[in-house]
XYZ file of C-alpha atoms in Angstrom:
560
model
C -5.709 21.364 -24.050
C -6.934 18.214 -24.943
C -6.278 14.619 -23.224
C -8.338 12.545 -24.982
C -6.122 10.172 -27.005
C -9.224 8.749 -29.089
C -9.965 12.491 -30.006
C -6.522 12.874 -30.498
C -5.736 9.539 -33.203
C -8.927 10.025 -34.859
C -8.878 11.729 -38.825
C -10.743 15.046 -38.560
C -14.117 15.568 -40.587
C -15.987 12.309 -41.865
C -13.917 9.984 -40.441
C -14.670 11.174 -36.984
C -18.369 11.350 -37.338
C -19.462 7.995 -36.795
C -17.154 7.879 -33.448
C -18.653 10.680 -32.203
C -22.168 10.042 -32.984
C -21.871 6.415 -30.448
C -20.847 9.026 -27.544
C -23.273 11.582 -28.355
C -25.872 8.501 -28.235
C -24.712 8.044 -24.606
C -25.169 11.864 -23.570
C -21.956 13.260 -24.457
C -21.613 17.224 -25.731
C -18.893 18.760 -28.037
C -16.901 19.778 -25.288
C -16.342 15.968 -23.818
C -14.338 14.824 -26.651
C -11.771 17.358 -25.332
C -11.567 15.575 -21.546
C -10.013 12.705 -20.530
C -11.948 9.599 -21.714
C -11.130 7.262 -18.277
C -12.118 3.677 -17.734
C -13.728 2.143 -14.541
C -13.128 -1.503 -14.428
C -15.789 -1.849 -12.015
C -15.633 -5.881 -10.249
C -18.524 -5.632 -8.257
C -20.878 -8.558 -8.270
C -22.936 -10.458 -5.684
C -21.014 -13.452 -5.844
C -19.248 -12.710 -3.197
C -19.016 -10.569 -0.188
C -15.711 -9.776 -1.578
C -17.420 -7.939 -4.286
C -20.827 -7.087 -3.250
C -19.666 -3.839 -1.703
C -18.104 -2.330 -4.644
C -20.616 -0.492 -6.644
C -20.653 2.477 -4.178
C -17.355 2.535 -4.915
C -17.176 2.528 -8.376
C -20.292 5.624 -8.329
C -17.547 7.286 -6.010
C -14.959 7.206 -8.645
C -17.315 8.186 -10.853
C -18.305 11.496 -9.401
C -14.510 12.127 -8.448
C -13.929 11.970 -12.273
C -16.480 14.046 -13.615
C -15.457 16.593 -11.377
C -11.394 16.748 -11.908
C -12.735 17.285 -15.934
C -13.043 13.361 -16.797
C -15.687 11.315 -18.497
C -15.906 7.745 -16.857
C -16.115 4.790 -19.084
C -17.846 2.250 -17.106
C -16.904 -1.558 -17.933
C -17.045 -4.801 -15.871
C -14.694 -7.527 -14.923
C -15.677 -10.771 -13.533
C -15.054 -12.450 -10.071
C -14.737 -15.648 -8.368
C -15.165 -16.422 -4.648
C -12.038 -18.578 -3.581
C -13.924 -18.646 -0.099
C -17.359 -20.205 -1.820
C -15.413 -21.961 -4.351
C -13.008 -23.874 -1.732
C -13.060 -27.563 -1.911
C -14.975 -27.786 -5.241
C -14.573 -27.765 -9.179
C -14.791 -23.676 -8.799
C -11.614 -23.886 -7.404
C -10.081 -24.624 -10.780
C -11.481 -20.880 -11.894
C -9.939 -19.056 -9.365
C -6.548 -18.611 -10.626
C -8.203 -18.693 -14.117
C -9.888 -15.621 -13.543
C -6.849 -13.355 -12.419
C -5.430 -14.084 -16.604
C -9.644 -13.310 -17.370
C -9.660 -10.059 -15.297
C -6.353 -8.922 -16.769
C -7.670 -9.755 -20.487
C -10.670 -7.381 -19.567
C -8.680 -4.864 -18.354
C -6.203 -4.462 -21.002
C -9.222 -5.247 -24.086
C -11.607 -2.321 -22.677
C -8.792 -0.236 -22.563
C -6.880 -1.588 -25.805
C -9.912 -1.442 -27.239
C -11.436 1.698 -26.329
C -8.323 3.676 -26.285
C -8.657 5.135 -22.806
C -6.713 7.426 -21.645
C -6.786 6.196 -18.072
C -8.443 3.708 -15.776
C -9.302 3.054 -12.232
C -9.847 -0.424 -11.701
C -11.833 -1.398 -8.324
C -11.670 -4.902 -7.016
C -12.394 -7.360 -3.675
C -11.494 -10.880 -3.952
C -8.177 -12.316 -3.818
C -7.638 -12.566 -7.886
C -9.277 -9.262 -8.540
C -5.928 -7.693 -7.276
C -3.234 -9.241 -9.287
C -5.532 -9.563 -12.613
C -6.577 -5.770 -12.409
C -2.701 -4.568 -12.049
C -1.636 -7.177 -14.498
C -4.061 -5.569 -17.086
C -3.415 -2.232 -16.038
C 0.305 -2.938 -16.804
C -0.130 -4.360 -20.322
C -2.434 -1.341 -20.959
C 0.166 0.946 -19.404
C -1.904 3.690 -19.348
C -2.396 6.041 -16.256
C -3.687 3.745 -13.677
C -4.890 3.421 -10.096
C -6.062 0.970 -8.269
C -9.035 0.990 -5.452
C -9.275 -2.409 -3.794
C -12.472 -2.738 -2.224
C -11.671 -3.030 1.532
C -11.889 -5.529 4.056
C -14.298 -7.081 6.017
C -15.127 -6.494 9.878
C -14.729 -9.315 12.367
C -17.439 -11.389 13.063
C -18.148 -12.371 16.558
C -19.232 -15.305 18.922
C -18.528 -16.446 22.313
C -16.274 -13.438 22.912
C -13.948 -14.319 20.077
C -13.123 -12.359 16.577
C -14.378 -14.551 13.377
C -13.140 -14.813 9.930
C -13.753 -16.980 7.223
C -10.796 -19.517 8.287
C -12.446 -20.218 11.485
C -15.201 -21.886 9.460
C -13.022 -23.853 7.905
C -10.897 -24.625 10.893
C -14.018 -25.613 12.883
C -14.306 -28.513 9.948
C -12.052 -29.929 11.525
C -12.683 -29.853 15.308
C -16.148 -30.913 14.613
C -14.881 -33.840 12.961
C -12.552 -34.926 15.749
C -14.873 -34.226 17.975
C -13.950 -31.179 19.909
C -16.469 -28.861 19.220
C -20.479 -28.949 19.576
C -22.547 -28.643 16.522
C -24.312 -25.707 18.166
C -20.697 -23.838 18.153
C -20.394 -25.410 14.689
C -23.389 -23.733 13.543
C -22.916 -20.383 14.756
C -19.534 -19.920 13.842
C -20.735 -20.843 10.321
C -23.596 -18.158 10.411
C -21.500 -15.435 12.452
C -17.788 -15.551 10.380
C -18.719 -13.376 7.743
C -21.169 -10.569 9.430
C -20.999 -7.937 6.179
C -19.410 -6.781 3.031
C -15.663 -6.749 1.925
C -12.638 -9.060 1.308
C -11.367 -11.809 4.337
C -9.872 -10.043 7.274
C -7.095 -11.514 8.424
C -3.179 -10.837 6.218
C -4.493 -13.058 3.545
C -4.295 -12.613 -0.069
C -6.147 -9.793 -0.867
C -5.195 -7.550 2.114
C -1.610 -9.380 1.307
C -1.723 -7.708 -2.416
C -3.721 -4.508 -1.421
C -1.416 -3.441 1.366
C 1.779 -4.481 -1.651
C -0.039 -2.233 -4.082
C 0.164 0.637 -1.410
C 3.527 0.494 -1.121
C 4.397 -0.711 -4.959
C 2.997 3.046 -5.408
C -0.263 2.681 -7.497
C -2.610 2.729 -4.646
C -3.215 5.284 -2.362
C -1.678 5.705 1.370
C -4.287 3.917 3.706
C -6.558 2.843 1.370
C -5.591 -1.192 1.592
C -6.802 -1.268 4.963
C -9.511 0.677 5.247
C -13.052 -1.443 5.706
C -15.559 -1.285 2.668
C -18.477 -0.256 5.192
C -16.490 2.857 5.854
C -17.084 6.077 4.900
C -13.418 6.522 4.425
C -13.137 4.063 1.493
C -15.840 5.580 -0.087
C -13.944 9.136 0.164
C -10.139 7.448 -0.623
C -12.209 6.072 -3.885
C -13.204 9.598 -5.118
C -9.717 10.906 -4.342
C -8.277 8.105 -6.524
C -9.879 9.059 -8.895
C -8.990 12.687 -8.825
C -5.312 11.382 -8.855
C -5.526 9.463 -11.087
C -7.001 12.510 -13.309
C -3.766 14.416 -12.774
C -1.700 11.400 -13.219
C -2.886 11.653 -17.127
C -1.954 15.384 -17.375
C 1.618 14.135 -16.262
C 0.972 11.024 -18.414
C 2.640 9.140 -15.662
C 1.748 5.446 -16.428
C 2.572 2.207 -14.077
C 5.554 1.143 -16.084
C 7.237 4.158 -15.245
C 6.125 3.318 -11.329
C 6.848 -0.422 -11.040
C 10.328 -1.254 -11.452
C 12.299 -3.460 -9.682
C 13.280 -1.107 -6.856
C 9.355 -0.565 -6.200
C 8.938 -4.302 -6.454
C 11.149 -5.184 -3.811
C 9.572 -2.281 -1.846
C 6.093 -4.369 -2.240
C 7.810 -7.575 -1.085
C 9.646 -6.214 1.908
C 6.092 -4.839 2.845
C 4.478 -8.603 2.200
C 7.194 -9.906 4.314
C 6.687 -7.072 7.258
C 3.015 -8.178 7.565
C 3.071 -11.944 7.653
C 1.653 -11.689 3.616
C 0.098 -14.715 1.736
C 2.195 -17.043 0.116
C 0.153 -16.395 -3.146
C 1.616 -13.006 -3.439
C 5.023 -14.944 -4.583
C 2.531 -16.085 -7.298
C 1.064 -13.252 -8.461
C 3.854 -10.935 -8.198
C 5.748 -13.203 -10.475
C 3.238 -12.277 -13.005
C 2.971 -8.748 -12.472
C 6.869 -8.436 -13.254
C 6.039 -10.413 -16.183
C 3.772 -7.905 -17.006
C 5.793 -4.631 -16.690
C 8.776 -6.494 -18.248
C 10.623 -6.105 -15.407
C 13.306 -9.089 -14.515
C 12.391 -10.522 -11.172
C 12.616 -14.302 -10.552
C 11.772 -17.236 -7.701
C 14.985 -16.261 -5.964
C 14.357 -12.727 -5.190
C 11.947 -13.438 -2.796
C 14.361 -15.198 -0.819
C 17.033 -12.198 -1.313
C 14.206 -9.715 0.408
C 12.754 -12.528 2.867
C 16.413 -13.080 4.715
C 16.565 -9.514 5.377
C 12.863 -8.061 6.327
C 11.716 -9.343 9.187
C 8.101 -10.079 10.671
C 6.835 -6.874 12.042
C 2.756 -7.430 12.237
C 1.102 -9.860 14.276
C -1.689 -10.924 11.887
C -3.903 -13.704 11.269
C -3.493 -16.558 10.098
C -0.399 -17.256 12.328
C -0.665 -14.362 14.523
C -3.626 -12.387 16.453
C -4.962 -9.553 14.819
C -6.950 -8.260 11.643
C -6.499 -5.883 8.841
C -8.569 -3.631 10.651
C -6.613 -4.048 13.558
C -3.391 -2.721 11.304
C -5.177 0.161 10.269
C -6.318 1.847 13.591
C -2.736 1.576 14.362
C -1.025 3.393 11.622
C -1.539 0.982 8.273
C 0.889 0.203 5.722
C 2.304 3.551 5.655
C 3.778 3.092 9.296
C 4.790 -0.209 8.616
C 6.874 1.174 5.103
C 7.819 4.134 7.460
C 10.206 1.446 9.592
C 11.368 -0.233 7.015
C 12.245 3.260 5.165
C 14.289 4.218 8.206
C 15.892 0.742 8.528
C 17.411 1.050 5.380
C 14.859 -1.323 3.735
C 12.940 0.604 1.383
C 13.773 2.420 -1.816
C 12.599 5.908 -0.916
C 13.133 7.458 -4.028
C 10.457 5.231 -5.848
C 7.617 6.999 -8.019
C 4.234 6.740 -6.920
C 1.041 7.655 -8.737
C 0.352 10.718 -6.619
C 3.273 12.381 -8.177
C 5.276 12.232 -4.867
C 8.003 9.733 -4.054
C 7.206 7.070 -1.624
C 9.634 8.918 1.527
C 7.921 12.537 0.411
C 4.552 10.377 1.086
C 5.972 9.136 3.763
C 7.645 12.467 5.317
C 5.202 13.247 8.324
C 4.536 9.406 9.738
C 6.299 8.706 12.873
C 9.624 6.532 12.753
C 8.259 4.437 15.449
C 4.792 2.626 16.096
C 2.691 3.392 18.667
C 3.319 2.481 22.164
C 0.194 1.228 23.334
C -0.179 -1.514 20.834
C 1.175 -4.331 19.953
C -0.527 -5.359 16.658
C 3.088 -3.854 14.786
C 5.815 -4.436 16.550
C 9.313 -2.343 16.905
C 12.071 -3.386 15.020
C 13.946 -4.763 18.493
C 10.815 -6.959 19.287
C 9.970 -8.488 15.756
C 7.812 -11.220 15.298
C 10.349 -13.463 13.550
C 14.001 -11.723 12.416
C 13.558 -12.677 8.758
C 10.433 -13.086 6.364
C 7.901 -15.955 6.691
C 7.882 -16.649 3.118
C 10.849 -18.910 2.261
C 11.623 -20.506 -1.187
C 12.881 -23.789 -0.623
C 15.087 -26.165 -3.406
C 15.804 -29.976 -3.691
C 15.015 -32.775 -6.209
C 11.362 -32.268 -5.212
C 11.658 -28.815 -6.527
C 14.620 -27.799 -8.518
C 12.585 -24.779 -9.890
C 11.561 -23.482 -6.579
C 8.866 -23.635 -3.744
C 6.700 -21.722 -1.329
C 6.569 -22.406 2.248
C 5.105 -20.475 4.976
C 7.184 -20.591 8.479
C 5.456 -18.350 10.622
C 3.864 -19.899 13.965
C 5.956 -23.173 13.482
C 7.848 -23.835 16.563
C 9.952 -26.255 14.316
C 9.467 -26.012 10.675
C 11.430 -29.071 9.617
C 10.162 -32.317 9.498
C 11.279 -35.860 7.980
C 8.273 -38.903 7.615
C 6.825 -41.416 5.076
C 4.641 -39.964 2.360
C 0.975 -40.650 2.335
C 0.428 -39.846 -1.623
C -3.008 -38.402 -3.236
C -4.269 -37.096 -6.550
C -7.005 -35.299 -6.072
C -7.930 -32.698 -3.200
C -10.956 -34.549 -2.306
C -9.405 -37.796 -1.394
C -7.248 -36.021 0.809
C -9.589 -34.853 2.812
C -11.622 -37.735 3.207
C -8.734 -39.554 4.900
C -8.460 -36.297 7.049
C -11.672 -36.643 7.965
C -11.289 -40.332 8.523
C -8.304 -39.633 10.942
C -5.926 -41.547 8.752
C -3.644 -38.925 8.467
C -1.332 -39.495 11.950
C 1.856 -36.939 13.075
C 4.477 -37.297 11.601
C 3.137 -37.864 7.969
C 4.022 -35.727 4.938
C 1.071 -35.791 2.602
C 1.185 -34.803 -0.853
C -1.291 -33.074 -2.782
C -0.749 -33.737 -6.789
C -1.616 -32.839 -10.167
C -2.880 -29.812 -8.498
C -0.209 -27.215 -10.489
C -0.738 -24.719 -13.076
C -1.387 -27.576 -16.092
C -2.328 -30.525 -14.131
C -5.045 -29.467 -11.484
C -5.548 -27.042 -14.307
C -5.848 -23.813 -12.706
C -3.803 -24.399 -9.210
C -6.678 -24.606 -6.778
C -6.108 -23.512 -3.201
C -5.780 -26.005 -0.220
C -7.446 -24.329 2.250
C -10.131 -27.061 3.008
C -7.212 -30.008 3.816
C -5.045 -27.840 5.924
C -7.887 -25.990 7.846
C -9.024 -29.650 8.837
C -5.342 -30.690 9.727
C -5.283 -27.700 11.726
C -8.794 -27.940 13.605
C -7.702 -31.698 14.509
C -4.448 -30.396 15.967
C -2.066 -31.649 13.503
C -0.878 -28.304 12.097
C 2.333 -28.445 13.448
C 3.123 -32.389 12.988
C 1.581 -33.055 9.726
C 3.427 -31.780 6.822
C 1.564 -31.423 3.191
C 3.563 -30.377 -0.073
C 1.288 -29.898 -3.016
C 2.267 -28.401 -6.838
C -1.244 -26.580 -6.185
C -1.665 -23.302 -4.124
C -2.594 -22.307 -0.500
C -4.903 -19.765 0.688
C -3.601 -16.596 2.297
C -5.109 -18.020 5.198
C -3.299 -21.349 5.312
C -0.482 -22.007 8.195
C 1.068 -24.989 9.363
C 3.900 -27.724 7.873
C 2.626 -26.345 4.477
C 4.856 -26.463 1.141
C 2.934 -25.236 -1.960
C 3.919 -24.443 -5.716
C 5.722 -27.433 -6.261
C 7.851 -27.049 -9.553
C 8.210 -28.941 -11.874
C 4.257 -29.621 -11.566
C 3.516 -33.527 -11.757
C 1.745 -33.036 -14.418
C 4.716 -31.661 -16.145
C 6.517 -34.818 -14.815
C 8.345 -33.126 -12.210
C 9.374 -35.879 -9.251
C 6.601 -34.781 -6.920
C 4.904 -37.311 -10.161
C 7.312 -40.289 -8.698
C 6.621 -40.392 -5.108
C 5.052 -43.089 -3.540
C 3.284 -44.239 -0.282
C 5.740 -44.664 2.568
C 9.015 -42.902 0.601
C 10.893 -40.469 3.225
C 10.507 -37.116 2.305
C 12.353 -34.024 4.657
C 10.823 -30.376 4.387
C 13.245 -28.014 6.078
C 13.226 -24.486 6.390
C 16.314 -24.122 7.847
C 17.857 -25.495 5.637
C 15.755 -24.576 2.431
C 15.286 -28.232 1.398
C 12.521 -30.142 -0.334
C 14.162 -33.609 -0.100
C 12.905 -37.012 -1.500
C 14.883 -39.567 0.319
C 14.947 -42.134 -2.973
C 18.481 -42.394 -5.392
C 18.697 -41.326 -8.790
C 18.752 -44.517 -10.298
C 15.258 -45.539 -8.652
C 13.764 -42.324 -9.905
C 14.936 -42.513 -12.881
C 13.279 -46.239 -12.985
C 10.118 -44.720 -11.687
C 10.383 -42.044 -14.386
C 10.461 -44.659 -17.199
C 7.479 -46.041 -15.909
C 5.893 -42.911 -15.775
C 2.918 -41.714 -18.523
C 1.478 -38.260 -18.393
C -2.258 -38.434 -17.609
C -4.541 -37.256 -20.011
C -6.241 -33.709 -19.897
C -8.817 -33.871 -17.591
C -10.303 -30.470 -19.469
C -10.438 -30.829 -23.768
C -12.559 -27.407 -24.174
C -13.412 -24.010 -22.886
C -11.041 -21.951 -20.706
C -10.145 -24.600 -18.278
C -8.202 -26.261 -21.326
C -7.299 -22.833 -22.967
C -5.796 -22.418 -18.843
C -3.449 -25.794 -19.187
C -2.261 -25.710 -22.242
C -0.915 -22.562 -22.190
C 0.181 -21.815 -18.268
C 4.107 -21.331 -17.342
C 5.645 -23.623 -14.445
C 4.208 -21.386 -10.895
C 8.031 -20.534 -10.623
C 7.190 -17.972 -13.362
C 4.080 -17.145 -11.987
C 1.828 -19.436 -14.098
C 1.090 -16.974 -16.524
C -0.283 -17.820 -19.795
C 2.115 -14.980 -22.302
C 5.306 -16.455 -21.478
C 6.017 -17.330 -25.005
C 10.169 -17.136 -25.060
C-alpha cells in the first residue's frame, strides 16, 4: 500500500519521469516512491544555544523514519536568539521570524507535497512558527522541541539567562561587585538547549504536550540527555503511523484541546507570550478562540508549579518530578481537562494519561497539591479600560499587590527607557510606558526583558509599574502590562499619554485606566499624527504593514 501522496497525484508514464529522476539523483530506489515521503524541518543553527543542540536530534528522527518505512526530507528553518537579540535592533526579528518559520514550514511541505513532517525547534519563536506551519500544511505532524537547558551555577546558586540580565541592574545600583558581575555573565548559560526557567519556550513546549501533538515528557526533558535524543526517534515513529491513520493536527487541535493547552500554561506559571502565540495558532487551525478566553480558563486553573521567573525552580526541576503529564493528570481529575481530546499517538489524552498518579509526589514541592496552590487562579490576566479596549496581558504572579495608581513617565523607544533606569530616574511609584513598540509600530513587538530585568535588579519590581504595546519575555515579572491594544502606532490612547497623567493598573479589578476625560483625549487625539514607518523595505516593512492588532495574535493572514 502506498502513502506517498506525490506518487500518488502524479500522471503515470512520462509525466512521472522527470519527478522521479530528481529522487533517484539523491539515492532513492523504485521501491521509495511507495513509502511515506516525510519532512524534517530541522531549526538547528549556531546562533543560539537554543538551537545549537538540535542536529542530533534531527539525525534521530531521521533514523526513526527510515526504519518505521519513511524517507526523510530534510529542510531548514531559520532562528533568532531573543536572549542575544535583547535590547537591540534584532529584537524587531524575533516575532518576525515565528510568521518566517511558519512560511517555511507550510512552503517545503506545500511545495513538496509531503506526506508528513516532524518539525524540531529551540528558541522561543521556533515553537509557535513550526505548529503554525504545521497547521496550514495540515498534514500528519509532530513536533520535537529541542529541550532545555541545565542550570548554571555560582556561589551556590542556580543560573539562567535572566539572572544576567537581572544582575544589569544591581550592578548599576550598586549592589553587586563586578567580579560577581562577571561570573554570573560567563556561568548563566553552561551548555546547549532553550532558557530554563517556565519561560516561553518551555511555556509553549510543555502547551504542545498537552495540546496533543507532542509527545508525553518530551517538553521537559534536557537537550544533553539521552532521553531527548530517544523521545526524538520515537516521534518520529509516531508520527509514521499517524500518516497510515492520516490523522492530521486539525483533527487534534480544536478548541477543547486548546483550552487543555491553556489550563496547562496557567498550572505552570507560563509566559505571557503564549497568549500571543496561541492566538495565532487558533488562527491557524481556524478554530474560534479570542482575547477573552484566556481569562475564562485563567479564573478557574490555578497556579500549581513553583517556577522561575516568579517562583523557585527550573524546567528540569518539573521533570524529575513527574512533568507535564502529572501536572495534566490533576487538572484531569479536577475536572479541568478535556480527557477525551485526540492526540497524535492515536490515544486520547486520559488513555495517555491512565497510569500517572492522581497526586504529586510527597517529597517535593516544585508542583504543588491542589489544597496548597501557588495562587487559586491563573497568573495570566487580560485586563480592559480606555488604555486597552481590545485587551491586555499582565502577569500577577509574585506581586504581593498587583495594583498600582502613579504619574506616567512616557518613552518611545526601548533604549531611552533604560537609560533613565540606569540613571535612577525611574522612582516607586511611577508607571512607565513603553510605546510604539506593538505589532506595526515597534514593527515586530520586541520583548522588554532588558528594562524590567534592570527595574527588578534595582529593587523596583514590585513599585514600578511599566505598560508597553510591545511584548515581555517569558522571563519577565513584576508591575508588568504588555500587548497594549490598540498599538500607538495604530493610534490607540496608549499614543495620548503624557508625562505626569495618572494612570491605575489593577488586577483585581482587570483595569488599564488613564485618569484623563474624554473630551481632553479626544483634544489630544486631534493633535495627534501617525509617525512615519520607521522600516520602507524588506521584511521588517512587509512585518508592519500587514500585522493584526496583538489581540488577534499579530498575525500577518488575517485578511477578513
Amino acid at each position: 500500500m502506498s502513502f506517498n501522496r506525490r506518487s500518488k497525484n502524479i500522471t503515470e508514464g512520462v509525466a512521472r519521469a522527470p519527478n522521479r529522476s530528481m529522487y533517484y539523483a539523491m539515492g532513492y530506489q523504485g521501491d521509495d516512491f511507495q513509502k511515506p515521503m516525510v519532512g524534517v524541518a530541522n531549526g538547528h543553527s549556531t546562533i543560539t544555544p537554543c538551537n545549537s543542540g538540535l542536529q542530533v536530534l534531527a539525525d534521530a528522527a531521521i533514523e526513526g523514519l527510515k526504519e518505521a518505512g519513511a524517507n526523510a526530507q530534510v529542510f531548514g528553518t531559520p532562528t533568532i536568539s531573543d536572549g542575544m537579540a535583547m535590547g537591540t535592533e534584532g529584537m524587531k526579528y524575533s516575532l518576525v521570524s515565528r510568521e518566517v518559520i511558519s512560511d517555511c514550514v507550510e512552503t517545503c511541505v506545500g511545495g513538496q507535497w509531503m506526506d508528513g513532517v516532524v518539525v524540531i525547534g529551540g528558541c522561543d519563536k521556533n515553537m509557535p512558527g513550526g505548529m503554525m506551519g504545521m497547521l496550514r500544511a495540515n498534514v500528519p505532524a509532530i513536533y520535537v522541541y529541542g529541550g532545555t537547558i541545565l542550570p548554571g551555577h555560582y556561589k551556590g546558586q542556580d543560573l539562567n539567562i535572566v539572572s544576567v540580565f537581572e544582575a544589569v541592574g544591581q550592578f548599576s545600583a550598586g549592589n553587586m561587585s563586578e567580579e560577581d558581575f562577571c561570573q554570573i555573565e560567563r556561568r548563566a548559560i553552561p551548555g546547549t538547549g532553550s532558557c530554563g526557567g517556565m519561560y516561553t519556550a518551555n511555556t509553549m513546549s510543555s502547551a504542545f504536550e498537552a495540546l496533543g501533538l507532542s509527545l508525553p515528557y518530551s517538553s521537559t526533558m534536557a537537550n544533553v540527555h539521552d532521553e531527548k535524543v530517544k523521545s526524538a526517534k520515537e516521534s518520529a515513529r509516531v508520527l509514521v503511523e499517524a500518516v497510515k491513520r492520516d490523522l492530521k493536527p486539525r483533527d487534534i487541535v480544536t478548541r477543547k484541546s486548546l483550552e487543555n493547552a491553556i489550563a496547562v500554561v496557567m498550572a505552570t506559571g507560563g509566559s505571557t507570550n503564549a497568549v500571543l502565540h496561541f492566538l495565532a495558532i487558533a488562527h491557524a487551525a481556524e478554530v474560534e478562540w479570542t482575547i477573552d478566553d484566556f481569562e475564562r480558563v485563567r479564573r478557574k486553573v490555578p497556579v500549581l508549579c513553583d517556577l522561575k521567573p516568579s517562583g523557585k525552580y527550573l524546567a528540569v526541576d518539573l521533570h524529575r518530578v513527574g512533568g507535564i503529564p502529572q501536572v495534566m493528570k490533576m487538572l484531569l481529575k479536577a475536572g479541568l481537562l478535556h480527557g477525551d481530546c485526540m492526540t497524535i499517538t492515536g490515544q486520547t489524552l486520559a488513555e495517555q494519561l491512565a497510569d500517572i498518579p492522581d497526586l504529586p509526589r510527597a517529597d517535593q514541592d516544585v508542583i504543588r497539591p491542589f489544597d496548597r496552590p501557588m495562587y487559586a487562579e491563573g497568573h495570566l490576566a487580560v485586563l480592559k479600560g480606555n488604555l486597552s479596549p481590545e485587551g491586555c496581558v499582565a502577569k500577577i504572579t509574585g506581586l504581593k499587590n498587583p495594583v498600582i495608581t502613579g504619574p506616567a513617565r512616557v518613552f518611545d523607544d526601548e533604549q531611552s527607557a533604560l537609560e533613565a533606569i540606569m540613571a535612577k530616574k525611574i522612582v516607586a511609584g511611577d508607571v512607565m510606558v513603553l510605546r510604539y513598540l506593538g505589532p506595526k509600530g515597534g514593527p515586530g513587538m520586541p520583548e522588554m526583558l532588558a528594562p524590567t530585568g534592570a527595574l527588578i535588579g534595582q529593587g523596583l519590581g514590585e513599585s514600578v509599574g511599566l505598560i508597553t504595546d510591545g511584548r515581555f519575555s517569558g522571563g519577565t515579572w513584576g508591575m508588568v502590562v504588555g500587548h497594549v491594544a490598540p498599538e500607538a502606532y495604530a493610534g490607540g490612547n496608549i499614543a495620548l499619554i503624557r508625562e505626569g497623567d495618572s494612570i491605575t493598573i489593577d488586577a483585581h479589578k482587570l483595569l488599564l485606566q488613564l485618569h484623563v476625560d474624554d473630551a481632553e483625549l479626544a483634544h489630544r487625539r486631534a493633535a495627534w499624527k501617525q509617525p512615519a514607518p520607521r522600516y520602507t523595505r524588506g521584511v521588517l516593512a512587509k512585518f508592519a504593514r500587514n500585522a493584526s492588532s496583538a489581540s488577534s495574535g499579530a498575525v500577518l493572514d488575517k485578511f477578513d
